[in-house]
mmCIF file of C-alpha atoms in Angstrom:
data_model
loop_
_atom_site.group_PDB
_atom_site.id
_atom_site.type_symbol
_atom_site.label_atom_id
_atom_site.label_comp_id
_atom_site.label_asym_id
_atom_site.label_seq_id
_atom_site.Cartn_x
_atom_site.Cartn_y
_atom_site.Cartn_z
ATOM 1 C CA UNK A 282 0.000 0.000 0.000
ATOM 2 C CA UNK A 283 3.026 2.218 0.259
ATOM 3 C CA UNK A 284 2.040 3.996 3.490
ATOM 4 C CA UNK A 285 4.127 4.095 6.628
ATOM 5 C CA UNK A 286 2.492 2.787 9.799
ATOM 6 C CA UNK A 287 0.881 5.442 11.948
ATOM 7 C CA UNK A 288 2.783 5.967 15.226
ATOM 8 C CA UNK A 289 0.715 7.017 18.239
ATOM 9 C CA UNK A 290 1.842 8.112 21.685
ATOM 10 C CA UNK A 291 -1.727 8.252 22.935
ATOM 11 C CA UNK A 292 -2.116 4.954 24.817
ATOM 12 C CA UNK A 293 -5.925 5.071 24.912
ATOM 13 C CA UNK A 294 -6.714 5.705 21.234
ATOM 14 C CA UNK A 295 -10.382 5.658 22.166
ATOM 15 C CA UNK A 296 -11.381 6.405 18.587
ATOM 16 C CA UNK A 297 -10.186 2.916 17.498
ATOM 17 C CA UNK A 298 -12.134 -0.323 17.841
ATOM 18 C CA UNK A 299 -8.965 -2.409 17.668
ATOM 19 C CA UNK A 300 -5.297 -1.492 17.936
ATOM 20 C CA UNK A 301 -3.259 -2.901 15.032
ATOM 21 C CA UNK A 302 -0.428 -5.209 16.100
ATOM 22 C CA UNK A 303 0.785 -6.999 12.993
ATOM 23 C CA UNK A 304 2.746 -5.138 10.309
ATOM 24 C CA UNK A 305 0.043 -5.612 7.701
ATOM 25 C CA UNK A 306 -2.678 -4.342 10.055
ATOM 26 C CA UNK A 307 -0.586 -1.266 10.879
ATOM 27 C CA UNK A 308 -0.114 -0.598 7.177
ATOM 28 C CA UNK A 309 -3.872 -0.960 6.624
ATOM 29 C CA UNK A 310 -4.657 1.564 9.359
ATOM 30 C CA UNK A 311 -1.965 3.936 8.069
ATOM 31 C CA UNK A 312 -3.408 3.764 4.558
ATOM 32 C CA UNK A 313 -6.936 4.445 5.851
ATOM 33 C CA UNK A 314 -5.744 7.460 7.843
ATOM 34 C CA UNK A 315 -3.649 8.780 4.956
ATOM 35 C CA UNK A 316 -6.559 8.407 2.525
ATOM 36 C CA UNK A 317 -8.942 10.195 4.864
ATOM 37 C CA UNK A 318 -6.452 13.066 5.154
ATOM 38 C CA UNK A 319 -6.275 13.345 1.355
ATOM 39 C CA UNK A 320 -10.072 13.361 1.053
ATOM 40 C CA UNK A 321 -10.412 16.060 3.701
ATOM 41 C CA UNK A 322 -8.319 18.340 1.499
ATOM 42 C CA UNK A 323 -10.163 17.411 -1.691
ATOM 43 C CA UNK A 324 -13.831 17.331 -0.631
ATOM 44 C CA UNK A 325 -16.279 18.909 1.832
ATOM 45 C CA UNK A 326 -16.489 16.967 5.089
ATOM 46 C CA UNK A 327 -20.120 15.970 4.553
ATOM 47 C CA UNK A 328 -19.244 14.425 1.172
ATOM 48 C CA UNK A 329 -16.669 12.034 2.634
ATOM 49 C CA UNK A 330 -17.875 8.536 3.437
ATOM 50 C CA UNK A 331 -16.241 5.423 4.830
ATOM 51 C CA UNK A 332 -16.783 3.785 1.431
ATOM 52 C CA UNK A 333 -14.760 6.544 -0.260
ATOM 53 C CA UNK A 334 -12.019 6.265 2.331
ATOM 54 C CA UNK A 335 -11.806 2.483 1.942
ATOM 55 C CA UNK A 336 -11.762 2.749 -1.849
ATOM 56 C CA UNK A 337 -8.940 5.306 -1.843
ATOM 57 C CA UNK A 338 -7.005 3.259 0.718
ATOM 58 C CA UNK A 339 -7.367 0.119 -1.378
ATOM 59 C CA UNK A 340 -8.934 -1.871 1.467
ATOM 60 C CA UNK A 341 -12.302 -3.509 1.919
ATOM 61 C CA UNK A 342 -14.982 -1.718 3.888
ATOM 62 C CA UNK A 343 -14.946 -4.703 6.231
ATOM 63 C CA UNK A 344 -11.252 -4.160 6.955
ATOM 64 C CA UNK A 345 -11.941 -0.498 7.682
ATOM 65 C CA UNK A 346 -14.696 -1.360 10.151
ATOM 66 C CA UNK A 347 -12.370 -3.709 12.023
ATOM 67 C CA UNK A 348 -10.519 -0.643 13.302
ATOM 68 C CA UNK A 349 -12.911 2.320 13.020
ATOM 69 C CA UNK A 350 -16.606 2.554 13.847
ATOM 70 C CA UNK A 351 -17.296 5.542 11.599
ATOM 71 C CA UNK A 352 -15.872 8.457 9.629
ATOM 72 C CA UNK A 353 -15.506 10.614 12.736
ATOM 73 C CA UNK A 354 -13.207 8.050 14.330
ATOM 74 C CA UNK A 355 -10.954 8.067 11.260
ATOM 75 C CA UNK A 356 -10.791 11.864 11.267
ATOM 76 C CA UNK A 357 -9.830 11.723 14.947
ATOM 77 C CA UNK A 358 -6.992 9.392 13.928
ATOM 78 C CA UNK A 359 -5.927 11.910 11.259
ATOM 79 C CA UNK A 360 -5.753 14.622 13.929
ATOM 80 C CA UNK A 361 -3.861 12.325 16.302
ATOM 81 C CA UNK A 362 -1.330 11.429 13.605
ATOM 82 C CA UNK A 363 -0.792 15.084 12.696
ATOM 83 C CA UNK A 364 -0.364 16.159 16.331
ATOM 84 C CA UNK A 365 2.145 13.393 17.035
ATOM 85 C CA UNK A 366 4.224 14.357 13.997
ATOM 86 C CA UNK A 367 4.061 17.980 15.128
ATOM 87 C CA UNK A 368 5.265 16.958 18.562
ATOM 88 C CA UNK A 369 8.258 15.042 17.205
ATOM 89 C CA UNK A 370 9.248 17.953 14.974
ATOM 90 C CA UNK A 371 8.902 20.531 17.741
ATOM 91 C CA UNK A 372 10.754 18.501 20.358
ATOM 92 C CA UNK A 373 13.596 17.651 17.971
ATOM 93 C CA UNK A 374 14.081 21.284 16.975
ATOM 94 C CA UNK A 375 13.800 22.650 20.497
ATOM 95 C CA UNK A 376 16.419 20.109 21.582
ATOM 96 C CA UNK A 377 18.872 21.654 19.092
ATOM 97 C CA UNK A 378 18.765 25.040 20.817
ATOM 98 C CA UNK A 379 22.084 25.761 22.520
ATOM 99 C CA UNK A 380 21.718 29.485 23.179
ATOM 100 C CA UNK A 381 21.144 30.705 26.726
ATOM 101 C CA UNK A 382 19.734 34.067 25.639
ATOM 102 C CA UNK A 383 16.002 34.150 26.421
ATOM 103 C CA UNK A 384 15.038 36.500 23.564
ATOM 104 C CA UNK A 385 16.800 34.242 21.046
ATOM 105 C CA UNK A 386 15.017 31.218 22.501
ATOM 106 C CA UNK A 387 11.628 32.910 22.205
ATOM 107 C CA UNK A 388 12.269 33.834 18.571
ATOM 108 C CA UNK A 389 13.383 30.254 17.843
ATOM 109 C CA UNK A 390 10.300 28.854 19.593
ATOM 110 C CA UNK A 391 8.042 31.032 17.436
ATOM 111 C CA UNK A 392 9.895 30.181 14.206
ATOM 112 C CA UNK A 393 9.712 26.442 14.950
ATOM 113 C CA UNK A 394 5.961 26.641 15.507
ATOM 114 C CA UNK A 395 5.270 28.567 12.319
ATOM 115 C CA UNK A 396 7.621 26.392 10.255
ATOM 116 C CA UNK A 397 5.768 23.284 11.376
ATOM 117 C CA UNK A 398 2.348 24.792 10.724
ATOM 118 C CA UNK A 399 3.363 25.584 7.162
ATOM 119 C CA UNK A 400 3.670 21.836 6.643
ATOM 120 C CA UNK A 401 0.423 20.337 5.344
ATOM 121 C CA UNK A 402 -1.415 23.652 5.618
ATOM 122 C CA UNK A 403 -4.369 22.520 3.427
ATOM 123 C CA UNK A 404 -5.101 19.631 5.805
ATOM 124 C CA UNK A 405 -4.817 21.856 8.869
ATOM 125 C CA UNK A 406 -7.234 24.340 7.312
ATOM 126 C CA UNK A 407 -9.708 21.561 6.492
ATOM 127 C CA UNK A 408 -9.504 20.195 10.028
ATOM 128 C CA UNK A 409 -10.324 23.600 11.498
ATOM 129 C CA UNK A 410 -13.912 23.153 10.408
ATOM 130 C CA UNK A 411 -14.468 19.675 11.847
ATOM 131 C CA UNK A 412 -12.517 19.500 15.109
ATOM 132 C CA UNK A 413 -15.390 20.828 17.181
ATOM 133 C CA UNK A 414 -17.553 17.795 16.434
ATOM 134 C CA UNK A 415 -14.913 15.220 17.350
ATOM 135 C CA UNK A 416 -13.934 13.684 20.679
ATOM 136 C CA UNK A 417 -10.159 13.953 20.529
ATOM 137 C CA UNK A 418 -9.365 15.823 23.733
ATOM 138 C CA UNK A 419 -7.249 13.002 25.174
ATOM 139 C CA UNK A 420 -4.964 13.239 22.163
ATOM 140 C CA UNK A 421 -4.647 17.005 22.611
ATOM 141 C CA UNK A 422 -3.957 16.591 26.328
ATOM 142 C CA UNK A 423 -1.050 14.237 25.622
ATOM 143 C CA UNK A 424 0.284 16.614 22.959
ATOM 144 C CA UNK A 425 0.132 19.631 25.260
ATOM 145 C CA UNK A 426 1.810 17.782 28.126
ATOM 146 C CA UNK A 427 4.761 16.783 25.937
ATOM 147 C CA UNK A 428 5.023 20.235 24.356
ATOM 148 C CA UNK A 429 4.844 21.814 27.822
ATOM 149 C CA UNK A 430 7.808 19.698 28.991
ATOM 150 C CA UNK A 431 9.816 20.684 25.918
ATOM 151 C CA UNK A 432 9.185 24.373 26.623
ATOM 152 C CA UNK A 433 9.994 23.932 30.323
ATOM 153 C CA UNK A 434 13.432 22.640 29.426
ATOM 154 C CA UNK A 435 14.279 26.040 27.941
ATOM 155 C CA UNK A 436 12.521 28.368 30.374
ATOM 156 C CA UNK A 437 14.387 30.417 32.963
ATOM 157 C CA UNK A 438 13.742 30.102 36.669
ATOM 158 C CA UNK A 439 11.152 32.693 37.682
ATOM 159 C CA UNK A 440 10.993 33.220 41.467
ATOM 160 C CA UNK A 441 7.536 33.091 42.953
ATOM 161 C CA UNK A 442 5.830 31.742 39.825
ATOM 162 C CA UNK A 443 4.715 28.267 38.780
ATOM 163 C CA UNK A 444 6.923 27.343 35.812
ATOM 164 C CA UNK A 445 4.670 24.470 34.716
ATOM 165 C CA UNK A 446 1.655 26.760 34.649
ATOM 166 C CA UNK A 447 3.611 29.383 32.702
ATOM 167 C CA UNK A 448 4.723 26.787 30.134
ATOM 168 C CA UNK A 449 1.157 25.497 29.741
ATOM 169 C CA UNK A 450 -0.173 29.034 29.191
ATOM 170 C CA UNK A 451 2.498 29.744 26.589
ATOM 171 C CA UNK A 452 1.848 26.487 24.721
ATOM 172 C CA UNK A 453 -1.937 26.914 24.809
ATOM 173 C CA UNK A 454 -1.846 30.562 23.716
ATOM 174 C CA UNK A 455 0.674 29.980 20.959
ATOM 175 C CA UNK A 456 -1.236 26.995 19.596
ATOM 176 C CA UNK A 457 -4.426 29.063 19.425
ATOM 177 C CA UNK A 458 -2.580 31.871 17.640
ATOM 178 C CA UNK A 459 -1.234 29.399 15.086
ATOM 179 C CA UNK A 460 -4.703 27.966 14.553
ATOM 180 C CA UNK A 461 -6.207 31.420 14.043
ATOM 181 C CA UNK A 462 -3.440 32.378 11.616
ATOM 182 C CA UNK A 463 -4.662 29.624 9.293
ATOM 183 C CA UNK A 464 -7.994 31.373 8.900
ATOM 184 C CA UNK A 465 -6.714 34.785 7.843
ATOM 185 C CA UNK A 466 -5.096 35.976 4.616
ATOM 186 C CA UNK A 467 -1.692 34.437 3.978
ATOM 187 C CA UNK A 468 1.353 36.575 3.247
ATOM 188 C CA UNK A 469 4.961 36.785 4.499
ATOM 189 C CA UNK A 470 4.288 40.316 5.723
ATOM 190 C CA UNK A 471 1.279 39.278 7.795
ATOM 191 C CA UNK A 472 3.167 36.325 9.264
ATOM 192 C CA UNK A 473 6.077 38.561 10.272
ATOM 193 C CA UNK A 474 3.670 40.936 11.990
ATOM 194 C CA UNK A 475 2.076 38.037 13.870
ATOM 195 C CA UNK A 476 5.521 36.786 14.911
ATOM 196 C CA UNK A 477 6.426 40.229 16.262
ATOM 197 C CA UNK A 478 3.247 40.382 18.327
ATOM 198 C CA UNK A 479 3.718 36.844 19.640
ATOM 199 C CA UNK A 480 7.274 37.691 20.679
ATOM 200 C CA UNK A 481 6.055 40.737 22.606
ATOM 201 C CA UNK A 482 3.299 38.651 24.243
ATOM 202 C CA UNK A 483 5.616 35.845 25.415
ATOM 203 C CA UNK A 484 8.533 38.124 26.290
ATOM 204 C CA UNK A 485 6.422 40.361 28.504
ATOM 205 C CA UNK A 486 4.712 37.366 30.104
ATOM 206 C CA UNK A 487 8.058 35.845 31.065
ATOM 207 C CA UNK A 488 9.560 39.164 32.164
ATOM 208 C CA UNK A 489 6.760 41.158 33.841
#
C-alpha cells in the first residue's frame, strides 16, 4: 500500500475499535488514515464517506470497520497522527537550541511553531472546520503535556511563579494563535507581523 504505519503516543486511542499489532494491520490503518487526510483536502467533510475512504485506501470496507466505527473516528486518527508528527518535529528542533539568551530562545520557539504549521497547511485548514464535532481531547492533552515539557526545558527560573503553569499558558496561547493564523489571509508580511506580536506577548509574560 506504500504507506508508513501510523505511530501514536496516545495509549488510549479511544477512537479505534482495535489497535493494530501486525505489520500488515498497521499498514492498513496507516493507509486508511492517509486516505482520509487526502479526502479532507479534496472534498467537503459531509461528502466524505467510509466507502470513499476504503476505496482510496485500497482496502475492503470490512477491513476499515475492524478498526474504526465511523468516519468521525478516522478523522480523529488523522488529527492524532498530525499532532504526534508535530510533537516530534517541535521537540527535535527545540532540543537543538544551545543558546542561553532568552530573547533568542523565544524567537526560535516562534519560528519552529510557524515552520511546522506551514507543513500540510491545506489539511490543517480543512480540520479547522471539523474539530469541534470530534472527541479527541485526550490526544490534545497528551500533545500539550509533551510540548509543555519541551518548553519547560528552555525556560528560565522565575521566582515566585509556577513554571509548569507558565509553560502550559504559553503552549496553549501559541497553539491558538497558530490555529487562528490559518484562517486569515496568507502573506509573508502578515506572518512577520504576527511573529512580532507573539514575541512581545511571550517576552512580557516571562519578564513582567
